[in-house]
Coordinates of C-alpha atoms and ligand atoms in Angstrom, one line a residue:
X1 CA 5.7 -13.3 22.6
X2 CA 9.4 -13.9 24.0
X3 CA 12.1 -10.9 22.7
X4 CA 15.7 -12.3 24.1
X5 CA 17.5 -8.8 24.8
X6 CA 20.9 -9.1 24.2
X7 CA 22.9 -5.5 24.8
X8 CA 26.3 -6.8 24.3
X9 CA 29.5 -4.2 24.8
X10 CA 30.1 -0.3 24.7
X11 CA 27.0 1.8 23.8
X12 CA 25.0 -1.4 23.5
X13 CA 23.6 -1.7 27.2
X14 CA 22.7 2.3 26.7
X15 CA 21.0 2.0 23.5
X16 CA 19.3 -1.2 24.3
X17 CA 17.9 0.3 27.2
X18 CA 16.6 3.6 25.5
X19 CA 14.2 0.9 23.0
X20 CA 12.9 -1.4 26.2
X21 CA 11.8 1.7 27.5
X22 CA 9.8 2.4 24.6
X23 CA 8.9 -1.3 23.7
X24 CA 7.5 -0.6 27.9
X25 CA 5.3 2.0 27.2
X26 CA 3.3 0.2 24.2
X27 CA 1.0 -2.0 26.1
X28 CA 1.7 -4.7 24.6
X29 CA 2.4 -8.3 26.3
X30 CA 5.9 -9.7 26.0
X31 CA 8.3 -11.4 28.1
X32 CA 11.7 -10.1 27.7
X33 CA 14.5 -11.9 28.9
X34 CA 18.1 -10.2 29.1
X35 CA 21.4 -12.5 28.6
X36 CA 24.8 -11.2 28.0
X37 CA 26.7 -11.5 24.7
X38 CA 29.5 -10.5 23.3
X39 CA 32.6 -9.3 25.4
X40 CA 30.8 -8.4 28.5
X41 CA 29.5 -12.3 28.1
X42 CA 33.3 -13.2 27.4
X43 CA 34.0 -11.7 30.8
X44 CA 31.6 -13.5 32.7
X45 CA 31.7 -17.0 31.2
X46 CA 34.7 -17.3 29.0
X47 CA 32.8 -17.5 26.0
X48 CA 31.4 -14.7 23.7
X49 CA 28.4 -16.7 23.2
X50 CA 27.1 -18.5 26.0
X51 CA 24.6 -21.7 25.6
X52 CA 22.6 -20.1 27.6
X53 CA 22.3 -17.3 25.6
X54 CA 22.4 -19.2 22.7
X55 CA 19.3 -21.2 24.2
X56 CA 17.6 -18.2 25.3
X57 CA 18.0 -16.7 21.6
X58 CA 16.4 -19.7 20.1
X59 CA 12.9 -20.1 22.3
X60 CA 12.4 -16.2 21.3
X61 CA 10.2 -15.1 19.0
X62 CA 12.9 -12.3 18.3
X63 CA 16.3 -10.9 19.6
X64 CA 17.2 -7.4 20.4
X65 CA 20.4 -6.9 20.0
X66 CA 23.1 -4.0 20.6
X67 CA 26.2 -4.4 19.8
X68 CA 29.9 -6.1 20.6
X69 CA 33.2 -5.9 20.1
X70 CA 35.8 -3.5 21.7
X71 CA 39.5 -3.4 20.7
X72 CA 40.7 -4.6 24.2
X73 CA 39.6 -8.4 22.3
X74 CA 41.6 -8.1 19.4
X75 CA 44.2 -10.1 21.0
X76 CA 41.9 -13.0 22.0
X77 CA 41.9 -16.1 19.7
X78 CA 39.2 -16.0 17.1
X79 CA 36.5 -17.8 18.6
X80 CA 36.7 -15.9 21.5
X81 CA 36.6 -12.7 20.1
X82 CA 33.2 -10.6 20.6
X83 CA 32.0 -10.4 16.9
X84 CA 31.9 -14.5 17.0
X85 CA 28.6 -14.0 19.2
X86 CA 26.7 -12.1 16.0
X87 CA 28.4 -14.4 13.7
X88 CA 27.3 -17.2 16.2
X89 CA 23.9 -16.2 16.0
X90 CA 23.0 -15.9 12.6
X91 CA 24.4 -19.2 11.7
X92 CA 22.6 -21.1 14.6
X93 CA 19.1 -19.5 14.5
X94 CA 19.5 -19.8 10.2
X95 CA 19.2 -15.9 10.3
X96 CA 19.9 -15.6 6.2
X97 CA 17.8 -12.3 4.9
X98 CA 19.1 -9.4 6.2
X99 CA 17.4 -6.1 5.8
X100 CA 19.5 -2.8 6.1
X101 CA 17.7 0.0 5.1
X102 CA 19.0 3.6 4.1
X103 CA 16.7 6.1 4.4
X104 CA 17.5 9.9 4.8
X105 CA 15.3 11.8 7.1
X106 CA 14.2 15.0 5.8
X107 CA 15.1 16.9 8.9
X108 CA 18.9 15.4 8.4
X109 CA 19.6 15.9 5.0
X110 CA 22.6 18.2 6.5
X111 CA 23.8 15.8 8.4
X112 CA 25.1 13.8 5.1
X113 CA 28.3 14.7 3.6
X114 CA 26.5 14.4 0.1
X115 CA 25.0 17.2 -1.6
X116 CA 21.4 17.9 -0.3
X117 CA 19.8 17.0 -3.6
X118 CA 21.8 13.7 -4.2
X119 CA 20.4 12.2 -1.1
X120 CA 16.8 13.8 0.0
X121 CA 14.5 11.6 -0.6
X122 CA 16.7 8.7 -0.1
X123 CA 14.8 5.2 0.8
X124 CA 16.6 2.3 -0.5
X125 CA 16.9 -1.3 0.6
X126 CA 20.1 -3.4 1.2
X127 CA 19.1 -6.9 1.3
X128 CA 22.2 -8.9 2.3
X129 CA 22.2 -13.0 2.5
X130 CA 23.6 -13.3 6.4
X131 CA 24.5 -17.3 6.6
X132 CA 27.2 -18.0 3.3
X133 CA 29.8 -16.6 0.8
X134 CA 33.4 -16.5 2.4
X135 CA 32.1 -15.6 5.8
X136 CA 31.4 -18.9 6.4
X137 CA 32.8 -21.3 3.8
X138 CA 35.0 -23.9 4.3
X139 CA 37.7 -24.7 4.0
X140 CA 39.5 -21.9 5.6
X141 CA 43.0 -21.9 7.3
X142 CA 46.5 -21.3 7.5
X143 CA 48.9 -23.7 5.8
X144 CA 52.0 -24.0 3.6
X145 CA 51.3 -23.1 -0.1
X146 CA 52.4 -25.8 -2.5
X147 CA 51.7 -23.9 -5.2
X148 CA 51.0 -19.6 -6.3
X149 CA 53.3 -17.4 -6.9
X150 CA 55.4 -18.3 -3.5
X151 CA 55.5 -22.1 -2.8
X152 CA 57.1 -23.1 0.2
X153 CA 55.7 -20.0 1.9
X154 CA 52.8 -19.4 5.0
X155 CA 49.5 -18.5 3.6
X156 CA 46.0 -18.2 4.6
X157 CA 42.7 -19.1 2.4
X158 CA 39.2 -18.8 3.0
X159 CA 36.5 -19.6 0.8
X160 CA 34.0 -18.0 -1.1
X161 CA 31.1 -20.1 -2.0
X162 CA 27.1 -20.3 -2.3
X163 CA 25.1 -23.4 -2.9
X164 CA 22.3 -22.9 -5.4
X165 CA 19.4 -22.9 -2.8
X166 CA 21.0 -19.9 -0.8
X167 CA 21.1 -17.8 -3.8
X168 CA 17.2 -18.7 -4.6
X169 CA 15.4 -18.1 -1.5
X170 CA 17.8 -14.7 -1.2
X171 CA 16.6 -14.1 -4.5
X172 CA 13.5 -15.1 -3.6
X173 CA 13.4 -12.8 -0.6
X174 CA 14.6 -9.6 -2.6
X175 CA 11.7 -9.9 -5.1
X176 CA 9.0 -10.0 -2.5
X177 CA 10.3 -6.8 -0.7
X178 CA 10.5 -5.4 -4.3
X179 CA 6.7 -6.1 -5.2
X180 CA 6.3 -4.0 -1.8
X181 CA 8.3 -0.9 -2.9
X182 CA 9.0 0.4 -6.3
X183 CA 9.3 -2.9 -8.1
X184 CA 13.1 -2.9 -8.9
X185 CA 16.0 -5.1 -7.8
X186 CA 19.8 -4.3 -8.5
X187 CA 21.6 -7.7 -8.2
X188 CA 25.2 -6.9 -6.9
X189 CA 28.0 -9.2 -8.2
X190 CA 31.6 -9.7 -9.8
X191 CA 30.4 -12.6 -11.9
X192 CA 33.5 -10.7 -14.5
X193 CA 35.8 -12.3 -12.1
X194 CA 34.2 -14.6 -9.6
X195 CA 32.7 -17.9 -10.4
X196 CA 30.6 -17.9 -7.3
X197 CA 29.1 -14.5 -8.2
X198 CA 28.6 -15.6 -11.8
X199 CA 26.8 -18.7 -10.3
X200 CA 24.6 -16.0 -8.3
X201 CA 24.1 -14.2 -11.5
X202 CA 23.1 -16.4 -13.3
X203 CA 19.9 -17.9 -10.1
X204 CA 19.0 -14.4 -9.9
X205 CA 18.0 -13.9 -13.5
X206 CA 16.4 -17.1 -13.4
X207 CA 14.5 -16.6 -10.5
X208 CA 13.4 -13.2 -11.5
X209 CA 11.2 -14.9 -14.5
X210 CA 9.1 -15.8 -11.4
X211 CA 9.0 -12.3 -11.4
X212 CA 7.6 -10.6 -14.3
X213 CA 6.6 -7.8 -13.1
X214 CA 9.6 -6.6 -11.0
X215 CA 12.3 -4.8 -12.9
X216 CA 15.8 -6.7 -12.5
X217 CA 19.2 -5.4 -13.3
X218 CA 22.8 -6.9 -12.7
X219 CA 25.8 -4.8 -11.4
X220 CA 29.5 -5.3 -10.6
X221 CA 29.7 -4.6 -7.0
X222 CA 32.8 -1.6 -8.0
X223 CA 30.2 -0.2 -10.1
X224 CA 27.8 -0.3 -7.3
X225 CA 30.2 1.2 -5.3
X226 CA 30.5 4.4 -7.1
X227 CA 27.6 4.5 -8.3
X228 CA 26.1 4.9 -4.9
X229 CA 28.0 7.7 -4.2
X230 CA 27.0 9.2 -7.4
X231 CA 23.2 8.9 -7.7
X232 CA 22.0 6.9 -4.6
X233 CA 18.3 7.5 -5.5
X234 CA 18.6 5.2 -8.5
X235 CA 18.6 2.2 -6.3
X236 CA 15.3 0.9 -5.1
X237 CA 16.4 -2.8 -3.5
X238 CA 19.7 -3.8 -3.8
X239 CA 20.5 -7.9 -3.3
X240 CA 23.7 -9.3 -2.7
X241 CA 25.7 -11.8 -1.4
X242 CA 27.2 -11.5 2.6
X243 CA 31.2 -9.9 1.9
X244 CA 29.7 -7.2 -0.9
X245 CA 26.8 -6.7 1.2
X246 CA 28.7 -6.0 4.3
X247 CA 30.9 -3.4 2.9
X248 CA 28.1 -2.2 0.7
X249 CA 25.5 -1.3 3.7
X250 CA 28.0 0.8 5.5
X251 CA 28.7 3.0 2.9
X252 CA 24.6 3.5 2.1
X253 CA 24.2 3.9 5.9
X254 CA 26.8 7.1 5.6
X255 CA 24.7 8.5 2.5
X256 CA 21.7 9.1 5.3
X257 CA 24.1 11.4 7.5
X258 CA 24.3 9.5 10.1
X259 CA 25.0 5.4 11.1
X260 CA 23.6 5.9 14.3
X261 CA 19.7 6.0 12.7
X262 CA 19.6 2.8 10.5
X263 CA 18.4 -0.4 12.0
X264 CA 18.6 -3.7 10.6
X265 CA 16.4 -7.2 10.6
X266 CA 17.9 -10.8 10.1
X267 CA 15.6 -13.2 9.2
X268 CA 15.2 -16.7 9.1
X269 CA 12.6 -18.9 7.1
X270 CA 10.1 -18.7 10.0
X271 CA 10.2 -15.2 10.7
X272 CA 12.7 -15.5 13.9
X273 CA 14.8 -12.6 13.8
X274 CA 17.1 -10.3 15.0
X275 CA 17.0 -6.7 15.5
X276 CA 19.8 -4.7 15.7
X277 CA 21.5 -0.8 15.0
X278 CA 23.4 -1.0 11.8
X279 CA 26.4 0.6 13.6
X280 CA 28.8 -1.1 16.1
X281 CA 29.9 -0.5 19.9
X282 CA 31.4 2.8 19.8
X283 CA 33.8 2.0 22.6
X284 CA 35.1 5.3 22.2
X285 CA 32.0 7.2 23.2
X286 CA 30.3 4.3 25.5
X287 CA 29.4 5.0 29.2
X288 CA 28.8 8.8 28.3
X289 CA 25.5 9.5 27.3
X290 CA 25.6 10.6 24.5
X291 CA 25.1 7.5 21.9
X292 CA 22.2 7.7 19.6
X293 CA 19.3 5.5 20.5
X294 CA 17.6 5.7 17.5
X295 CA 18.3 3.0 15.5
X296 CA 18.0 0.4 18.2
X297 CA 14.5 1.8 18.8
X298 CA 13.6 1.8 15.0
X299 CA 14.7 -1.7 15.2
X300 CA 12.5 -1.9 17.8
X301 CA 9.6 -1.2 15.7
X302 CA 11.2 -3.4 12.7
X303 CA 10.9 -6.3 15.1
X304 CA 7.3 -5.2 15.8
X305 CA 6.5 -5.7 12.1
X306 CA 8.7 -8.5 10.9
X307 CA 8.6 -11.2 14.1
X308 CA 5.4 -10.2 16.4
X309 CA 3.4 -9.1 14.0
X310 CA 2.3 -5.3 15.5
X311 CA 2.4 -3.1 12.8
X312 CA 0.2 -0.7 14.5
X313 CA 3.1 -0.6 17.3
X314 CA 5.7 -0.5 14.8
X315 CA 4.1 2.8 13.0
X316 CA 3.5 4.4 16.9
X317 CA 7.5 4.3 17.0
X318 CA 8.5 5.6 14.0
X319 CA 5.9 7.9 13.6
X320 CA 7.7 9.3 17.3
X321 CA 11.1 9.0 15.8
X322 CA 9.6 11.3 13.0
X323 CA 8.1 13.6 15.7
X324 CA 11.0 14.2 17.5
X325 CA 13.7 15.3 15.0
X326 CA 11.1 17.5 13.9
X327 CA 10.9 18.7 17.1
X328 CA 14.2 19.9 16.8
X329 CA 16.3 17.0 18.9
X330 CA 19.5 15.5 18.0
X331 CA 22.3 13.3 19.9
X332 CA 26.1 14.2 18.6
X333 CA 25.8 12.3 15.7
X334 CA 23.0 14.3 14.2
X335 CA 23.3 17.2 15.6
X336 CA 23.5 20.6 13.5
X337 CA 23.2 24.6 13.9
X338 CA 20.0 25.2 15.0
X339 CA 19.1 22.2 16.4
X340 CA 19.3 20.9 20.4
X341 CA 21.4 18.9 21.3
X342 CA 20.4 15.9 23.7
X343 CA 21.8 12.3 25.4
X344 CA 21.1 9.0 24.8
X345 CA 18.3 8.8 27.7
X346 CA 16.6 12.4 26.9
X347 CA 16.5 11.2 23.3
X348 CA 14.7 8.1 24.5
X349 CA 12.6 10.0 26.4
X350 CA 11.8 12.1 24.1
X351 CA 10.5 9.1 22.2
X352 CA 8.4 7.4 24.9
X353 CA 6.4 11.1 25.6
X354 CA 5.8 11.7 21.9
X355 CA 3.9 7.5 22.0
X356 CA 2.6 8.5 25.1
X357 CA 1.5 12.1 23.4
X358 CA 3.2 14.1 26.4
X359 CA 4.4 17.4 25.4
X360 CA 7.8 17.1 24.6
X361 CA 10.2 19.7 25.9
X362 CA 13.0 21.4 24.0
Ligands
IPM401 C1 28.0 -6.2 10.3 C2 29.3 -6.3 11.0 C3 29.6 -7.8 11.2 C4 29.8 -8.4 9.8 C5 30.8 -8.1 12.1 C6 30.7 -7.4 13.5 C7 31.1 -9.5 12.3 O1 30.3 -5.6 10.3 O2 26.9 -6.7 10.9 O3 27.9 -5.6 9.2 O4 30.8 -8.3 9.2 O5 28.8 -8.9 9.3
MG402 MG1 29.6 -4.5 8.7

């Protein structure tokens, strides 16, 4: 088994580091292999996403990644910039399912702005297609309109658009991890305004027949919006297309208290995939310390289950995640009255002695 390990920029080398450490400690046989990616890769080699990285991500079995970006590249031409290495990725290793669960620890129900009873509980499933829609569809551009409300005038376009085999196995992919769960898939769209989304509609129902015993039902992604805020709990899995899914995930992340404990999986047909925290680079807090490590590690153990097939391993981590909030630890992030708080490495630590059963301190 081959895991690339790809930390990226800001807290990425720190939080990447915190899961090898535990991935160390399993006894398990992999080869990991570390490339640079991202803006730290743009430093060394003029490019965000290096062949040989690119290379390196495609012989693996699966890819650990942290995170890029940092606003010193904002000025860099587009495919220069730092998020082009994710983007990069998922369109070149086919990486289309992607798996962002929400999930509100019971020792961090405080830690949400939402009222305690709104969100305990919480375990819902954000399955987001990673490779089409307006991220990448083409055309996309800058030209002189000819026509709108402004002819004459600069514009930009880009395109929104999903062929009718991307929505199926998306679909296809959402119903499986429903018959897992609770049997019920929200389909997010704007098919009362977007022909694309009516399109996706219109597979989803279809495909759900395959389906009879999963519960579909259809939402406008505004809808969705609020009515995550409102009652979160009455989502099970959640589908949608890239854009809605993007903006949709971070919001369901902040209904758990805290970004910095949600992993993520992208997927390809044969299982490939890669792992990564839901949240970004942080720049503002890297090189201190005090980043959580948690969802990289929890992605860790998603990796375990999804590409290497250890689902023993897997449950060893999060069973130690479990473990050691209850023990009363927190990074920043998480932290609250009552609890201790602790760095990115003792947090890791803290991790590797509870799999190892050492007594944890503090
Ligand atoms: C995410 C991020 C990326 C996205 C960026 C960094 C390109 O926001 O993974 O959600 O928009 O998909
Ligand atoms: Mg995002």
């Amino acid at each position: 088994m081959k895991i690339a390990v790809l930390p990226g920029d800001g807290i990425g080398t720190e939080i990447v580091a915190e899961a090898v450490k535990v991935l160390d400690v399993l006894d398990l046989k992999f080869e990991l292999e570390s490339a640079l990616v991202g803006g730290a890769a743009y430093e060394a080699h003029g490019h965000p996403l290096p062949e040989a990285t690119l290379k390196l991500a495609k012989e693996s079995d699966a890819v650990l990644f942290g995170a890029v970006g940092d606003w010193k590249y904002d000025k860099l031409d587009r495919p220069l910039r730092p998020e082009q290495a994710i983007l990069g990725l998922r369109k070149n290793l086919g990486l289309f399912a992607n798996f962002r669960p929400a999930i509100c620890y019971e020792q961090l129900v405080d830690a949400s702005s939402l009222k305690p009873e709104l969100i305990a509980g919480l375990d819902i499933l954000i399955i987001r297609e990673l490779t089409g829609d307006i991220y990448f569809g083409q055309p996309r551009g800058r030209r002189t309109a000819t026509d709108g409300h402004f002819p004459g005038a600069e514009e930009a376009f880009d395109t929104m658009r999903y062929s009718r085999p991307e929505v199926e196995r998306i679909a296809r992919v959402a119903f499986e991890a429903a018959r897992k769960r609770s049997k019920r898939v929200t389909s997010v769209d704007k098919a009362n305004v977007l022909e694309t989304f009516q399109f996706w509609k219109d597979i989803v129902t279809e495909v759900g027949k395959e389906y009879p015993d999963v519960e579909l039902d259809h939402m406008y992604v505004d809808n969705a919006a609020m009515q995550l805020v409102k009652a979160p709990k009455k989502f099970d899995v959640v589908v949608t297309g890239n854009m809605f899914g993007d903006i949709l995930s971070d919001e369901a992340a902040m209904l758990t208290g805290s970004i910095g404990m949600l992993p993520s999986a992208s997927l390809n047909s044969s299982n490939q995939g890669l792992y990564e925290p839901s949240h970004g680079s942080a720049p503002d807090i890297a090189g201190k310390g005090v980043a959580n490590p948690l969802a990289t590690i929890l992605s860790a153990a998603m990796m375990l289950r999804f590409s290497l097939n250890q689902p023993e391993a897997a449950d060893r981590i999060e069973s130690a995640v479990k473990h050691v909030l209850a023990s009363g630890l927190r990074t920043g992030d998480i932290w609250s009255e009552g609890t201790k708080r602790v760095g990115t490495r003792e947090m890791g630590d803290a991790v590797v002695a509870a799999i190892t059963k050492k007594t944890i301190t503090g």
